[in-house]
GROMACS .gro file of N, CA, C and O in nm:
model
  272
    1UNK      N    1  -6.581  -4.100 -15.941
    1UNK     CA    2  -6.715  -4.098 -15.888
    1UNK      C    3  -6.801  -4.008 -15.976
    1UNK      O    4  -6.759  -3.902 -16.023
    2UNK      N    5  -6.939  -4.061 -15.998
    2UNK     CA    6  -7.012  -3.959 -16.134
    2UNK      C    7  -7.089  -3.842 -15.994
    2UNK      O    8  -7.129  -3.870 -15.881
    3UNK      N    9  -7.085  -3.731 -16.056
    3UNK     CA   10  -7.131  -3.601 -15.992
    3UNK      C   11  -7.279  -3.661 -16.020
    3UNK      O   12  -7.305  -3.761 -16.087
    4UNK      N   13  -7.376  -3.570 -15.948
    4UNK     CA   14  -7.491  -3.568 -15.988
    4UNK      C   15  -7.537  -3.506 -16.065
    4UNK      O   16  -7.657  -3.519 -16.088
    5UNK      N   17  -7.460  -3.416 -16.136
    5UNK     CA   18  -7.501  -3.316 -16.268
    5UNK      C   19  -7.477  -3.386 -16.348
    5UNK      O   20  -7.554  -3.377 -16.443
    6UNK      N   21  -7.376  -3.482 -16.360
    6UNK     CA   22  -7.356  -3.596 -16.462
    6UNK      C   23  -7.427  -3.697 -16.467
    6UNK      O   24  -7.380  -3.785 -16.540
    7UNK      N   25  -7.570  -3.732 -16.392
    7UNK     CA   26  -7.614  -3.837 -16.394
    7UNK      C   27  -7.730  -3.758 -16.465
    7UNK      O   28  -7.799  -3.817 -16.548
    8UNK      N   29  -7.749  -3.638 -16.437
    8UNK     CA   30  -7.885  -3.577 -16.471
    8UNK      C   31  -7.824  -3.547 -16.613
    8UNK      O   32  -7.890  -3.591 -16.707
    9UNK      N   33  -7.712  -3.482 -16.643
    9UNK     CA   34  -7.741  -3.505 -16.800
    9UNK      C   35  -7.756  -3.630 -16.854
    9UNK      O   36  -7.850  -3.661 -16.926
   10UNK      N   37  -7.692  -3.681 -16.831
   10UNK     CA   38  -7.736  -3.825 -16.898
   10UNK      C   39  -7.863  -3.863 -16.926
   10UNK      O   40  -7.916  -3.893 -17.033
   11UNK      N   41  -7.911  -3.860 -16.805
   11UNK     CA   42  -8.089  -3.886 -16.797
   11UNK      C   43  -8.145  -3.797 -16.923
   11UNK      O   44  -8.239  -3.840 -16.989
   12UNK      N   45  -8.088  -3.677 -16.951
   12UNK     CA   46  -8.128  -3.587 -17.026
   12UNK      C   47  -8.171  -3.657 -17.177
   12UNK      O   48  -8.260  -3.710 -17.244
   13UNK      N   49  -8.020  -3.608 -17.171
   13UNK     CA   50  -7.933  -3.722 -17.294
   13UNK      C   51  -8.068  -3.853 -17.358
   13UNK      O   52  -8.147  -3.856 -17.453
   14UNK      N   53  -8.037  -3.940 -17.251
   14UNK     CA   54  -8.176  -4.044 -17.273
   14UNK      C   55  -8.292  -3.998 -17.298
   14UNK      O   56  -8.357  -4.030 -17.398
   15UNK      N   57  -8.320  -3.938 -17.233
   15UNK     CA   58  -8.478  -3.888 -17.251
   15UNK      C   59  -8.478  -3.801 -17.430
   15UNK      O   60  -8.544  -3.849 -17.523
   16UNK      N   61  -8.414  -3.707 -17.442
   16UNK     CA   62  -8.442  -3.653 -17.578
   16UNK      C   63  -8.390  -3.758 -17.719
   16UNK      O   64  -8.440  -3.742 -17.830
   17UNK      N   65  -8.295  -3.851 -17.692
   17UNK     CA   66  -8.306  -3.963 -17.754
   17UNK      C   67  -8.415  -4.066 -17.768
   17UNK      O   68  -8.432  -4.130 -17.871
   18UNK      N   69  -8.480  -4.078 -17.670
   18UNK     CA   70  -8.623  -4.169 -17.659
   18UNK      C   71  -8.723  -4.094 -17.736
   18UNK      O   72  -8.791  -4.149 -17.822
   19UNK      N   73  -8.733  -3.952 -17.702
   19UNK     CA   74  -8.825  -3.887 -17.768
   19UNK      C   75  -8.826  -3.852 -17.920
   19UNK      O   76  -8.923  -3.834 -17.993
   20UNK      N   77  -8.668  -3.848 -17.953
   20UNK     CA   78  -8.678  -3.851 -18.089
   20UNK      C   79  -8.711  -3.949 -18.192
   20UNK      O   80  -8.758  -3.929 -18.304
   21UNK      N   81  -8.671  -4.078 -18.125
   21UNK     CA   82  -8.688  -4.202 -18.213
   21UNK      C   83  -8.793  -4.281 -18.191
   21UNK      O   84  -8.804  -4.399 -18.222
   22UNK      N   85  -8.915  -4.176 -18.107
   22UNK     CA   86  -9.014  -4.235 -18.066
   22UNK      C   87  -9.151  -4.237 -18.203
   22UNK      O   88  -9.201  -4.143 -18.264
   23UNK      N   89  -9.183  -4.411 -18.212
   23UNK     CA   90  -9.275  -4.385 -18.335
   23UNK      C   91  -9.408  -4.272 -18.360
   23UNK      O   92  -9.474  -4.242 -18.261
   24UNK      N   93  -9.443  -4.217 -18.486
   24UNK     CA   94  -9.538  -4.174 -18.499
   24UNK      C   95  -9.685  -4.241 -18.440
   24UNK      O   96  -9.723  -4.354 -18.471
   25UNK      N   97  -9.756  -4.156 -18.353
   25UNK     CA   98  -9.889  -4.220 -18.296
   25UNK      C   99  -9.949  -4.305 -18.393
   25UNK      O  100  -9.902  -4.276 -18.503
   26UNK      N  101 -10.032  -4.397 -18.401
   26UNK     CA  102 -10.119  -4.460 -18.442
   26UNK      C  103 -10.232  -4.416 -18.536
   26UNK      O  104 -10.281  -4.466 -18.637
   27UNK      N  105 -10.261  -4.282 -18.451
   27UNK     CA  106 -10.426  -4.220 -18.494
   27UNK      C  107 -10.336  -4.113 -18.616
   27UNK      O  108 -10.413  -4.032 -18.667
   28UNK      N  109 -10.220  -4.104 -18.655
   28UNK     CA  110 -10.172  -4.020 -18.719
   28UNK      C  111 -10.173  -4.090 -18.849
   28UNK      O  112 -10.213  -4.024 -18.945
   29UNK      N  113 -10.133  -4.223 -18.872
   29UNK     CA  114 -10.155  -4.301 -19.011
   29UNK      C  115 -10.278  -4.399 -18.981
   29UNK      O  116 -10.265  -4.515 -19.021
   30UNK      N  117 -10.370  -4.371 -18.929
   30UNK     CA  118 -10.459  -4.484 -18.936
   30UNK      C  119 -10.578  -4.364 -19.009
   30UNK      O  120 -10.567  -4.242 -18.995
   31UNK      N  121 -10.718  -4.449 -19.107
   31UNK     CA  122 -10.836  -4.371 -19.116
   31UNK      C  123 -10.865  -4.303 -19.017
   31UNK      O  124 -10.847  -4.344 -18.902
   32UNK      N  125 -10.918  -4.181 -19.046
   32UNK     CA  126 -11.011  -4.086 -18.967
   32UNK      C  127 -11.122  -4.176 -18.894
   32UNK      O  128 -11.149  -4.158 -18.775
   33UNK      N  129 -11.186  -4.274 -18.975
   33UNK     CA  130 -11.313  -4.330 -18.926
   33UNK      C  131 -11.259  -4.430 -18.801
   33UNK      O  132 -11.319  -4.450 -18.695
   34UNK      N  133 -11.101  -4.502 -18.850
   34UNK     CA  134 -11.073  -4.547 -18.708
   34UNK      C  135 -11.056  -4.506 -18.636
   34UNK      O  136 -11.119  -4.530 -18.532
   35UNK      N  137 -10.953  -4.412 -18.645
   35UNK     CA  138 -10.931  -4.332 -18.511
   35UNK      C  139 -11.070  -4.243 -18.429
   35UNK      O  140 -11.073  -4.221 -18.307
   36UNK      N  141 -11.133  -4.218 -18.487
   36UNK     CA  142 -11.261  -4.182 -18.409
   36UNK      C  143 -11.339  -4.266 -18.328
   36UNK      O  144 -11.427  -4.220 -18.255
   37UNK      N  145 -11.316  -4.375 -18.334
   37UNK     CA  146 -11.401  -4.485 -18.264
   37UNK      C  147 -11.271  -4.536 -18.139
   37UNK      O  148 -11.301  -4.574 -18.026
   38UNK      N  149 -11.169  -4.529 -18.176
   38UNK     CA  150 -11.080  -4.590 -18.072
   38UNK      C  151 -11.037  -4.436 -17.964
   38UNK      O  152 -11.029  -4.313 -17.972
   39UNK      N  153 -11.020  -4.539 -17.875
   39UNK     CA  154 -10.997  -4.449 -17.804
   39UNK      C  155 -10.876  -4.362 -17.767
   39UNK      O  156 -10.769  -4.422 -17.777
   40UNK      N  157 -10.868  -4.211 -17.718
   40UNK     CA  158 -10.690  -4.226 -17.738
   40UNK      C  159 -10.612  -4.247 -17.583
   40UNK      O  160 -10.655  -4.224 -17.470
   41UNK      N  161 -10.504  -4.293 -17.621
   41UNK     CA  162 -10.419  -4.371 -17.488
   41UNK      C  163 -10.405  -4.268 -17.414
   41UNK      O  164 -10.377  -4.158 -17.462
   42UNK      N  165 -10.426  -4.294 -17.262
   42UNK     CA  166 -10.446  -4.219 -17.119
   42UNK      C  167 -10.274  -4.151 -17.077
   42UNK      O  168 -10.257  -4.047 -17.013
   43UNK      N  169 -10.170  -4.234 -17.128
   43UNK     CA  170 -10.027  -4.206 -17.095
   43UNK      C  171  -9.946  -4.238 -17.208
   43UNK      O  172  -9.962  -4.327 -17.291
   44UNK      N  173  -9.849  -4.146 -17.197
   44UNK     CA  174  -9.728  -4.172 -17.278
   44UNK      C  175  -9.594  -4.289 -17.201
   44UNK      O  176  -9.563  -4.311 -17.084
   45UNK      N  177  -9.557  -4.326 -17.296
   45UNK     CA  178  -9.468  -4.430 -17.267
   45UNK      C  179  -9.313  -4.351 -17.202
   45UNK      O  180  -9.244  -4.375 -17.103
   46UNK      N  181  -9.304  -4.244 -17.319
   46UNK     CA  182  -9.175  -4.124 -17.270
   46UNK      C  183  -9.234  -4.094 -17.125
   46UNK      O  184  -9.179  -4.127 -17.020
   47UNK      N  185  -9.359  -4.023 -17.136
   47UNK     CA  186  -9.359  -3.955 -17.044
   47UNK      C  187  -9.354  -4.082 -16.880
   47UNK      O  188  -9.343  -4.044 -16.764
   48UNK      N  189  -9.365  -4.212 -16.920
   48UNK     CA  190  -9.344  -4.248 -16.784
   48UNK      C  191  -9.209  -4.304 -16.781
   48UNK      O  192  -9.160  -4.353 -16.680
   49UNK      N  193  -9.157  -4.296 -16.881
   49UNK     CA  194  -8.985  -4.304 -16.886
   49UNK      C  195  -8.934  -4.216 -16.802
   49UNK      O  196  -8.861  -4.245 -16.707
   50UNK      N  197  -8.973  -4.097 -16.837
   50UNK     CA  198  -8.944  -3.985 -16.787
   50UNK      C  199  -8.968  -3.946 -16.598
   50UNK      O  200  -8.890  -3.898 -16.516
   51UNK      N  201  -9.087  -3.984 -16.588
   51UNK     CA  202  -9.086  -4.030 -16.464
   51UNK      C  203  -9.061  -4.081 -16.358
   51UNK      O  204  -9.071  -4.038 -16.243
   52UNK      N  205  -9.014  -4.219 -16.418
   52UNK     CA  206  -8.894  -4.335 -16.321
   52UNK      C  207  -8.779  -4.271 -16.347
   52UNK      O  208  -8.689  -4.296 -16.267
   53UNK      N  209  -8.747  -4.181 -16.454
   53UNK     CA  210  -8.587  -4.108 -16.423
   53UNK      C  211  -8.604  -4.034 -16.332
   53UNK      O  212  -8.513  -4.015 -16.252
   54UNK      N  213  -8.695  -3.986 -16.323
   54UNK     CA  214  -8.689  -3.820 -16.225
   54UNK      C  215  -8.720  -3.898 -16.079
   54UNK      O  216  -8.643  -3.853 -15.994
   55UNK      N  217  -8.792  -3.980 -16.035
   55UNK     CA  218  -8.742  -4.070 -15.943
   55UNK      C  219  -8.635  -4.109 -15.903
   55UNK      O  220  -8.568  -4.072 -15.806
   56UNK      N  221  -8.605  -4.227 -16.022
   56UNK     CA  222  -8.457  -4.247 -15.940
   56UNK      C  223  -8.307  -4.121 -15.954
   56UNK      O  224  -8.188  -4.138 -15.929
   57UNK      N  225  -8.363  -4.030 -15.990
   57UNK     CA  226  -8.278  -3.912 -15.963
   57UNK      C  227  -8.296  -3.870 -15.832
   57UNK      O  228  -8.198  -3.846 -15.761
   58UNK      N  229  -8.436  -3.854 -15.780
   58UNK     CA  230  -8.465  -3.813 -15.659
   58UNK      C  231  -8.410  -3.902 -15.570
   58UNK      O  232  -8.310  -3.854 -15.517
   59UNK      N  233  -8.434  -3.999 -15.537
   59UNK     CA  234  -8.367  -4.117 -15.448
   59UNK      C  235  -8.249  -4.132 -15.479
   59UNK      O  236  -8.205  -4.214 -15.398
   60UNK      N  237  -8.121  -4.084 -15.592
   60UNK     CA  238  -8.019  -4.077 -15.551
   60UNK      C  239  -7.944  -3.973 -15.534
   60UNK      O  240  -7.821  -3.975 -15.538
   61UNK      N  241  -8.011  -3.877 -15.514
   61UNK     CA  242  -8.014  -3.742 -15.443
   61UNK      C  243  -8.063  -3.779 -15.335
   61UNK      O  244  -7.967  -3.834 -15.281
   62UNK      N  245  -8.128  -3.784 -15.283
   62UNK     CA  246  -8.147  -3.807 -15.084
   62UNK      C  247  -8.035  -3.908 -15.034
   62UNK      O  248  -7.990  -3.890 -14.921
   63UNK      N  249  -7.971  -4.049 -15.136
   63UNK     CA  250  -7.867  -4.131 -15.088
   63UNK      C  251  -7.750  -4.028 -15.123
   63UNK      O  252  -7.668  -4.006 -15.034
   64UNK      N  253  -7.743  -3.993 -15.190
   64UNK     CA  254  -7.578  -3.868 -15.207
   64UNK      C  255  -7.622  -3.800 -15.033
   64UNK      O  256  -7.556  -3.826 -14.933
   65UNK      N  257  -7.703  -3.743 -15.035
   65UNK     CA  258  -7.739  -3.619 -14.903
   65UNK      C  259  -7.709  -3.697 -14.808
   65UNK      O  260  -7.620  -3.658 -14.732
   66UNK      N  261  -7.775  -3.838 -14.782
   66UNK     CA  262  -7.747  -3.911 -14.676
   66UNK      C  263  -7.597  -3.978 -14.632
   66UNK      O  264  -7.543  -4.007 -14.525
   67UNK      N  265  -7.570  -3.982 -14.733
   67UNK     CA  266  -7.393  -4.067 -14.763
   67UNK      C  267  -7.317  -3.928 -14.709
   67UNK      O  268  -7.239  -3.921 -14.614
   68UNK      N  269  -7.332  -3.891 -14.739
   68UNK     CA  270  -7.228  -3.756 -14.705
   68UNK      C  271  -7.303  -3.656 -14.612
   68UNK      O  272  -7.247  -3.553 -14.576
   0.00000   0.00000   0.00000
């Protein structure tokens, strides 16, 4: 049976893997003159990765609490 410290590293695990191999922004190799006119993006893609993990960590933490 996986502990829940073992699910959270994992999640870990994933998450600093996503973040490392995550591409360079856009506005970082594009002209100055483009990137000034566009706009910059409202959310990160990690960061809502990151989010639905820490969710479904939470909800299987209340089903562990509840199960037992």
């Amino acid at each position: 049976m996986i502990t829940t410290r073992r699910m959270i590293m994992a999640i870990v695990e994933v998450n600093k893997g996503a973040a490392s191999s995550a591409p360079a922004p856009a506005s970082a190799s594009a002209p100055a003159s483009a990137s000034a006119s566009a706009s910059a993006p409202t959310s990160d893609r990690a960061t809502i990765d990151q989010w639905i993990a820490c969710l479904l960590m939470f909800v299987a933490l209340v089903l562990t609490y509840l199960i037992h």
